[in-house]
Amino acid sequence: VADGIVRVCLIHPESSVDVNVVAGLADAAVDLGKQHKYLPWFEVGKALAEYRQEHFASATNWAQRALSNPGQLERDATAYAALAMAQWQLKQDGPARVALGKAGELVDEKLPKLDGGDNRNWVDVLGAHILLGEARVLIKETSWQ
């Protein structure tokens, strides 16, 4: 539950939530979920919380931890988008563009379009699309509406 709250509250860069409170929930999810099968999702939430707190090196580390267990498309796309933004903020332009490319490939080619009709978890699909859009704007790959 804590992880779901984290990702919903921090998905948009201009959220009005108290980032520090939400970051505490991310910590709880990671700490309590060490043996949970969704731990890589919890690590993505932690990466996003660290990014929103402008702890870019830590965000990079958490995103990479989540990506060390690949295989869930929405989660991987979200992690790559967070990784790209954190690396960009750290002036790691090349790695940021590589991560952005991987996020874009997953979202644009493998995840359903937002008008699609399949029965995926649409919260996770939408989150991946939103974070990819934010990353593209940040890295100036394209304009985002």
PDB file of C-alpha atoms in Angstrom:
ATOM      1  CA  VAL A   1       0.000   0.000   0.000  1.00  0.00           C
ATOM      2  CA  ALA A   2       2.812   2.414   0.879  1.00  0.00           C
ATOM      3  CA  ASP A   3       4.449   1.842  -2.501  1.00  0.00           C
ATOM      4  CA  GLY A   4       1.223   2.559  -4.372  1.00  0.00           C
ATOM      5  CA  ILE A   5       0.783   5.817  -2.494  1.00  0.00           C
ATOM      6  CA  VAL A   6       4.394   6.791  -3.245  1.00  0.00           C
ATOM      7  CA  ARG A   7       4.134   6.247  -6.968  1.00  0.00           C
ATOM      8  CA  VAL A   8       0.750   7.954  -7.299  1.00  0.00           C
ATOM      9  CA  CYS A   9       1.821  10.962  -5.209  1.00  0.00           C
ATOM     10  CA  LEU A  10       5.164  11.458  -6.946  1.00  0.00           C
ATOM     11  CA  ILE A  11       4.305  10.623 -10.551  1.00  0.00           C
ATOM     12  CA  HIS A  12       3.887  14.263 -11.526  1.00  0.00           C
ATOM     13  CA  PRO A  13       6.712  16.763 -10.971  1.00  0.00           C
ATOM     14  CA  GLU A  14       4.380  19.496  -9.729  1.00  0.00           C
ATOM     15  CA  SER A  15       2.562  17.461  -7.120  1.00  0.00           C
ATOM     16  CA  SER A  16       1.538  19.408  -4.036  1.00  0.00           C
ATOM     17  CA  VAL A  17       2.322  16.591  -1.609  1.00  0.00           C
ATOM     18  CA  ASP A  18       4.949  16.830   1.107  1.00  0.00           C
ATOM     19  CA  VAL A  19       7.757  14.930  -0.603  1.00  0.00           C
ATOM     20  CA  ASN A  20       9.478  14.175   2.694  1.00  0.00           C
ATOM     21  CA  VAL A  21       6.383  12.441   4.082  1.00  0.00           C
ATOM     22  CA  VAL A  22       5.947  10.419   0.901  1.00  0.00           C
ATOM     23  CA  ALA A  23       9.659   9.555   0.942  1.00  0.00           C
ATOM     24  CA  GLY A  24       9.102   8.056   4.393  1.00  0.00           C
ATOM     25  CA  LEU A  25       6.510   5.754   2.867  1.00  0.00           C
ATOM     26  CA  ALA A  26       9.032   4.751   0.190  1.00  0.00           C
ATOM     27  CA  ASP A  27      11.514   3.906   2.935  1.00  0.00           C
ATOM     28  CA  ALA A  28       8.879   1.804   4.711  1.00  0.00           C
ATOM     29  CA  ALA A  29       8.018  -0.084   1.521  1.00  0.00           C
ATOM     30  CA  VAL A  30      11.662  -0.938   0.845  1.00  0.00           C
ATOM     31  CA  ASP A  31      12.410  -1.820   4.467  1.00  0.00           C
ATOM     32  CA  LEU A  32       9.330  -3.960   5.011  1.00  0.00           C
ATOM     33  CA  GLY A  33       9.328  -5.494   1.552  1.00  0.00           C
ATOM     34  CA  LYS A  34      12.826  -6.943   1.389  1.00  0.00           C
ATOM     35  CA  GLN A  35      11.485 -10.454   0.835  1.00  0.00           C
ATOM     36  CA  HIS A  36       8.429  -9.411  -1.164  1.00  0.00           C
ATOM     37  CA  LYS A  37       8.094 -10.372  -4.824  1.00  0.00           C
ATOM     38  CA  TYR A  38       7.329  -6.730  -5.661  1.00  0.00           C
ATOM     39  CA  LEU A  39      10.558  -5.397  -4.136  1.00  0.00           C
ATOM     40  CA  PRO A  40      11.749  -4.055  -7.529  1.00  0.00           C
ATOM     41  CA  TRP A  41       8.565  -1.926  -7.690  1.00  0.00           C
ATOM     42  CA  PHE A  42       9.315  -0.651  -4.184  1.00  0.00           C
ATOM     43  CA  GLU A  43      12.822   0.245  -5.366  1.00  0.00           C
ATOM     44  CA  VAL A  44      11.336   2.217  -8.271  1.00  0.00           C
ATOM     45  CA  GLY A  45       9.189   4.134  -5.792  1.00  0.00           C
ATOM     46  CA  LYS A  46      12.271   4.819  -3.696  1.00  0.00           C
ATOM     47  CA  ALA A  47      14.152   6.019  -6.800  1.00  0.00           C
ATOM     48  CA  LEU A  48      11.318   8.383  -7.620  1.00  0.00           C
ATOM     49  CA  ALA A  49      11.190   9.686  -4.040  1.00  0.00           C
ATOM     50  CA  GLU A  50      14.931  10.300  -4.076  1.00  0.00           C
ATOM     51  CA  TYR A  51      14.654  12.060  -7.436  1.00  0.00           C
ATOM     52  CA  ARG A  52      11.842  14.342  -6.231  1.00  0.00           C
ATOM     53  CA  GLN A  53      13.978  15.229  -3.190  1.00  0.00           C
ATOM     54  CA  GLU A  54      16.832  16.102  -5.573  1.00  0.00           C
ATOM     55  CA  HIS A  55      19.004  13.269  -4.260  1.00  0.00           C
ATOM     56  CA  PHE A  56      20.057  12.395  -7.779  1.00  0.00           C
ATOM     57  CA  ALA A  57      22.924  10.001  -7.034  1.00  0.00           C
ATOM     58  CA  SER A  58      20.719   8.012  -4.684  1.00  0.00           C
ATOM     59  CA  ALA A  59      17.883   8.026  -7.240  1.00  0.00           C
ATOM     60  CA  THR A  60      20.294   6.593  -9.795  1.00  0.00           C
ATOM     61  CA  ASN A  61      21.341   3.828  -7.419  1.00  0.00           C
ATOM     62  CA  TRP A  62      17.759   2.862  -6.558  1.00  0.00           C
ATOM     63  CA  ALA A  63      16.658   2.841 -10.198  1.00  0.00           C
ATOM     64  CA  GLN A  64      19.603   0.633 -11.109  1.00  0.00           C
ATOM     65  CA  ARG A  65      18.729  -1.740  -8.256  1.00  0.00           C
ATOM     66  CA  ALA A  66      15.191  -2.040  -9.595  1.00  0.00           C
ATOM     67  CA  LEU A  67      16.555  -2.722 -13.070  1.00  0.00           C
ATOM     68  CA  SER A  68      18.824  -5.487 -11.813  1.00  0.00           C
ATOM     69  CA  ASN A  69      15.725  -7.708 -11.833  1.00  0.00           C
ATOM     70  CA  PRO A  70      14.185  -6.887 -15.247  1.00  0.00           C
ATOM     71  CA  GLY A  71      11.119  -8.373 -16.773  1.00  0.00           C
ATOM     72  CA  GLN A  72       8.061  -6.323 -15.877  1.00  0.00           C
ATOM     73  CA  LEU A  73       7.587  -3.812 -18.702  1.00  0.00           C
ATOM     74  CA  GLU A  74       5.773  -1.020 -16.850  1.00  0.00           C
ATOM     75  CA  ARG A  75       8.181  -1.188 -13.933  1.00  0.00           C
ATOM     76  CA  ASP A  76      11.254  -1.270 -16.150  1.00  0.00           C
ATOM     77  CA  ALA A  77      10.020   1.660 -18.259  1.00  0.00           C
ATOM     78  CA  THR A  78       9.337   3.697 -15.113  1.00  0.00           C
ATOM     79  CA  ALA A  79      12.747   2.834 -13.662  1.00  0.00           C
ATOM     80  CA  TYR A  80      14.542   3.768 -16.893  1.00  0.00           C
ATOM     81  CA  ALA A  81      12.717   7.114 -17.042  1.00  0.00           C
ATOM     82  CA  ALA A  82      13.646   7.905 -13.427  1.00  0.00           C
ATOM     83  CA  LEU A  83      17.220   6.781 -14.100  1.00  0.00           C
ATOM     84  CA  ALA A  84      17.466   8.984 -17.188  1.00  0.00           C
ATOM     85  CA  MET A  85      16.287  12.066 -15.298  1.00  0.00           C
ATOM     86  CA  ALA A  86      18.593  11.458 -12.344  1.00  0.00           C
ATOM     87  CA  GLN A  87      21.598  10.862 -14.588  1.00  0.00           C
ATOM     88  CA  TRP A  88      20.786  13.996 -16.586  1.00  0.00           C
ATOM     89  CA  GLN A  89      20.714  16.039 -13.367  1.00  0.00           C
ATOM     90  CA  LEU A  90      24.123  14.581 -12.516  1.00  0.00           C
ATOM     91  CA  LYS A  91      25.434  15.779 -15.911  1.00  0.00           C
ATOM     92  CA  GLN A  92      25.798  12.175 -17.117  1.00  0.00           C
ATOM     93  CA  ASP A  93      24.410  13.072 -20.522  1.00  0.00           C
ATOM     94  CA  GLY A  94      25.405   9.914 -22.420  1.00  0.00           C
ATOM     95  CA  PRO A  95      24.054   7.418 -19.876  1.00  0.00           C
ATOM     96  CA  ALA A  96      20.932   9.560 -19.436  1.00  0.00           C
ATOM     97  CA  ARG A  97      20.201   9.411 -23.159  1.00  0.00           C
ATOM     98  CA  VAL A  98      20.760   5.637 -23.186  1.00  0.00           C
ATOM     99  CA  ALA A  99      18.324   5.180 -20.276  1.00  0.00           C
ATOM    100  CA  LEU A 100      15.837   7.520 -21.963  1.00  0.00           C
ATOM    101  CA  GLY A 101      16.098   5.464 -25.142  1.00  0.00           C
ATOM    102  CA  LYS A 102      15.373   2.259 -23.233  1.00  0.00           C
ATOM    103  CA  ALA A 103      12.382   3.853 -21.492  1.00  0.00           C
ATOM    104  CA  GLY A 104      11.118   5.147 -24.823  1.00  0.00           C
ATOM    105  CA  GLU A 105      11.508   1.779 -26.499  1.00  0.00           C
ATOM    106  CA  LEU A 106       9.494   0.065 -23.782  1.00  0.00           C
ATOM    107  CA  VAL A 107       6.743   2.692 -23.678  1.00  0.00           C
ATOM    108  CA  ASP A 108       6.503   3.395 -27.406  1.00  0.00           C
ATOM    109  CA  GLU A 109       6.939  -0.142 -28.717  1.00  0.00           C
ATOM    110  CA  LYS A 110       5.957  -2.616 -26.016  1.00  0.00           C
ATOM    111  CA  LEU A 111       3.406  -1.014 -23.705  1.00  0.00           C
ATOM    112  CA  PRO A 112      -0.118  -0.434 -24.904  1.00  0.00           C
ATOM    113  CA  LYS A 113      -1.073   3.021 -26.083  1.00  0.00           C
ATOM    114  CA  LEU A 114      -3.168   5.015 -23.672  1.00  0.00           C
ATOM    115  CA  ASP A 115      -6.232   4.507 -25.858  1.00  0.00           C
ATOM    116  CA  GLY A 116      -5.697   0.746 -25.949  1.00  0.00           C
ATOM    117  CA  GLY A 117      -8.153  -1.788 -24.721  1.00  0.00           C
ATOM    118  CA  ASP A 118      -6.083  -4.477 -23.123  1.00  0.00           C
ATOM    119  CA  ASN A 119      -6.477  -5.286 -19.451  1.00  0.00           C
ATOM    120  CA  ARG A 120      -3.119  -4.249 -18.029  1.00  0.00           C
ATOM    121  CA  ASN A 121      -2.774  -2.306 -14.821  1.00  0.00           C
ATOM    122  CA  TRP A 122      -3.491   1.074 -16.346  1.00  0.00           C
ATOM    123  CA  VAL A 123      -2.128   2.998 -13.358  1.00  0.00           C
ATOM    124  CA  ASP A 124       1.309   1.533 -14.045  1.00  0.00           C
ATOM    125  CA  VAL A 125       1.029   2.040 -17.811  1.00  0.00           C
ATOM    126  CA  LEU A 126      -0.053   5.652 -17.341  1.00  0.00           C
ATOM    127  CA  GLY A 127       2.771   6.219 -14.845  1.00  0.00           C
ATOM    128  CA  ALA A 128       5.350   4.977 -17.343  1.00  0.00           C
ATOM    129  CA  HIS A 129       3.933   7.270 -20.046  1.00  0.00           C
ATOM    130  CA  ILE A 130       3.930  10.286 -17.710  1.00  0.00           C
ATOM    131  CA  LEU A 131       7.495   9.771 -16.485  1.00  0.00           C
ATOM    132  CA  LEU A 132       8.761   9.184 -20.010  1.00  0.00           C
ATOM    133  CA  GLY A 133       7.150  12.473 -21.043  1.00  0.00           C
ATOM    134  CA  GLU A 134       8.794  14.286 -18.154  1.00  0.00           C
ATOM    135  CA  ALA A 135      12.171  12.743 -18.983  1.00  0.00           C
ATOM    136  CA  ARG A 136      11.837  13.718 -22.641  1.00  0.00           C
ATOM    137  CA  VAL A 137      11.110  17.315 -21.719  1.00  0.00           C
ATOM    138  CA  LEU A 138      13.999  17.422 -19.255  1.00  0.00           C
ATOM    139  CA  ILE A 139      16.435  15.957 -21.747  1.00  0.00           C
ATOM    140  CA  LYS A 140      14.911  18.083 -24.510  1.00  0.00           C
ATOM    141  CA  GLU A 141      14.286  15.176 -26.807  1.00  0.00           C
ATOM    142  CA  THR A 142      10.836  16.414 -27.725  1.00  0.00           C
ATOM    143  CA  SER A 143       8.119  18.731 -26.470  1.00  0.00           C
ATOM    144  CA  TRP A 144       5.646  17.206 -24.051  1.00  0.00           C
ATOM    145  CA  GLN A 145       2.032  18.242 -23.747  1.00  0.00           C
TER     146      GLN A 145
END
